[in-house]
Amino acid sequence: MRPTLRERVELVLERYAELEKSAAFLPFDAIFLMFEGTLLQSARSAVAGDEDAAMDHIENACRLLMVATVPG
């Protein structure tokens, strides 16, 4: 079963908070701006009733967080 939009958003925000505290987090301003913009797009899609688009934006936000981490 696919997680709900709310569950995905909560997971992304939890991961973001973990990474922000981590030494493995690189402060790339461009990545942060794209991440925030992607979450905003997700919220807009959700408000418009397009849950599929909102989920796609959340998945893109997850990818951006992966870019912001340094491999182990």
mmCIF file of C-alpha atoms in Angstrom:
data_model
loop_
_atom_site.group_PDB
_atom_site.id
_atom_site.type_symbol
_atom_site.label_atom_id
_atom_site.label_comp_id
_atom_site.label_asym_id
_atom_site.label_seq_id
_atom_site.Cartn_x
_atom_site.Cartn_y
_atom_site.Cartn_z
ATOM 1 C CA MET A 1 0.000 0.000 0.000
ATOM 2 C CA ARG A 2 1.320 3.429 -0.968
ATOM 3 C CA PRO A 3 1.833 5.823 1.963
ATOM 4 C CA THR A 4 -0.557 8.744 2.194
ATOM 5 C CA LEU A 5 0.556 12.208 1.204
ATOM 6 C CA ARG A 6 0.616 13.258 4.844
ATOM 7 C CA GLU A 7 2.814 10.274 5.786
ATOM 8 C CA ARG A 8 5.251 11.058 2.955
ATOM 9 C CA VAL A 9 5.482 14.720 3.941
ATOM 10 C CA GLU A 10 6.098 13.773 7.572
ATOM 11 C CA LEU A 11 8.837 11.326 6.560
ATOM 12 C CA VAL A 12 10.537 13.882 4.332
ATOM 13 C CA LEU A 13 10.458 16.544 7.033
ATOM 14 C CA GLU A 14 11.784 14.103 9.643
ATOM 15 C CA ARG A 15 14.626 13.125 7.313
ATOM 16 C CA TYR A 16 15.367 16.785 6.602
ATOM 17 C CA ALA A 17 15.574 17.532 10.336
ATOM 18 C CA GLU A 18 17.899 14.549 10.867
ATOM 19 C CA LEU A 19 20.169 15.609 8.029
ATOM 20 C CA GLU A 20 20.234 19.215 9.152
ATOM 21 C CA LYS A 21 21.717 18.092 12.486
ATOM 22 C CA SER A 22 24.133 15.676 10.832
ATOM 23 C CA ALA A 23 27.734 16.381 9.920
ATOM 24 C CA ALA A 24 26.975 14.719 6.576
ATOM 25 C CA PHE A 25 24.674 17.558 5.557
ATOM 26 C CA LEU A 26 26.151 19.989 3.050
ATOM 27 C CA PRO A 27 24.790 23.538 3.181
ATOM 28 C CA PHE A 28 24.121 24.030 -0.534
ATOM 29 C CA ASP A 29 21.815 27.035 -0.755
ATOM 30 C CA ALA A 30 20.581 26.017 -4.205
ATOM 31 C CA ILE A 31 19.574 22.558 -2.961
ATOM 32 C CA PHE A 32 17.748 24.081 0.010
ATOM 33 C CA LEU A 33 15.844 26.456 -2.261
ATOM 34 C CA MET A 34 14.899 23.637 -4.625
ATOM 35 C CA PHE A 35 13.831 21.476 -1.667
ATOM 36 C CA GLU A 36 11.609 24.197 -0.244
ATOM 37 C CA GLY A 37 10.191 24.976 -3.684
ATOM 38 C CA THR A 38 9.438 21.312 -4.259
ATOM 39 C CA LEU A 39 7.565 21.068 -0.956
ATOM 40 C CA LEU A 40 5.623 24.203 -1.865
ATOM 41 C CA GLN A 41 4.676 22.681 -5.227
ATOM 42 C CA SER A 42 3.538 19.549 -3.407
ATOM 43 C CA ALA A 43 1.338 21.611 -1.112
ATOM 44 C CA ARG A 44 -0.162 23.487 -4.064
ATOM 45 C CA SER A 45 -0.923 20.230 -5.854
ATOM 46 C CA ALA A 46 -2.502 18.775 -2.720
ATOM 47 C CA VAL A 47 -4.694 21.850 -2.234
ATOM 48 C CA ALA A 48 -5.748 21.600 -5.884
ATOM 49 C CA GLY A 49 -6.768 17.988 -5.255
ATOM 50 C CA ASP A 50 -4.040 16.416 -7.408
ATOM 51 C CA GLU A 51 -2.607 13.899 -4.952
ATOM 52 C CA ASP A 52 -0.563 12.099 -7.627
ATOM 53 C CA ALA A 53 1.283 15.292 -8.538
ATOM 54 C CA ALA A 54 1.740 16.090 -4.851
ATOM 55 C CA MET A 55 3.288 12.649 -4.281
ATOM 56 C CA ASP A 56 5.599 13.155 -7.264
ATOM 57 C CA HIS A 57 6.821 16.422 -5.753
ATOM 58 C CA ILE A 58 7.427 14.707 -2.408
ATOM 59 C CA GLU A 59 9.458 12.004 -4.151
ATOM 60 C CA ASN A 60 11.503 14.723 -5.860
ATOM 61 C CA ALA A 61 12.086 16.361 -2.477
ATOM 62 C CA CYS A 62 13.423 13.023 -1.211
ATOM 63 C CA ARG A 63 15.844 12.903 -4.137
ATOM 64 C CA LEU A 64 17.053 16.410 -3.339
ATOM 65 C CA LEU A 65 17.775 15.359 0.235
ATOM 66 C CA MET A 66 19.819 12.461 -1.087
ATOM 67 C CA VAL A 67 21.880 14.916 -3.165
ATOM 68 C CA ALA A 68 22.524 16.971 -0.031
ATOM 69 C CA THR A 69 24.155 14.076 1.810
ATOM 70 C CA VAL A 70 27.729 12.949 1.584
ATOM 71 C CA PRO A 71 28.107 9.230 0.921
ATOM 72 C CA GLY A 72 29.229 7.317 4.022
#
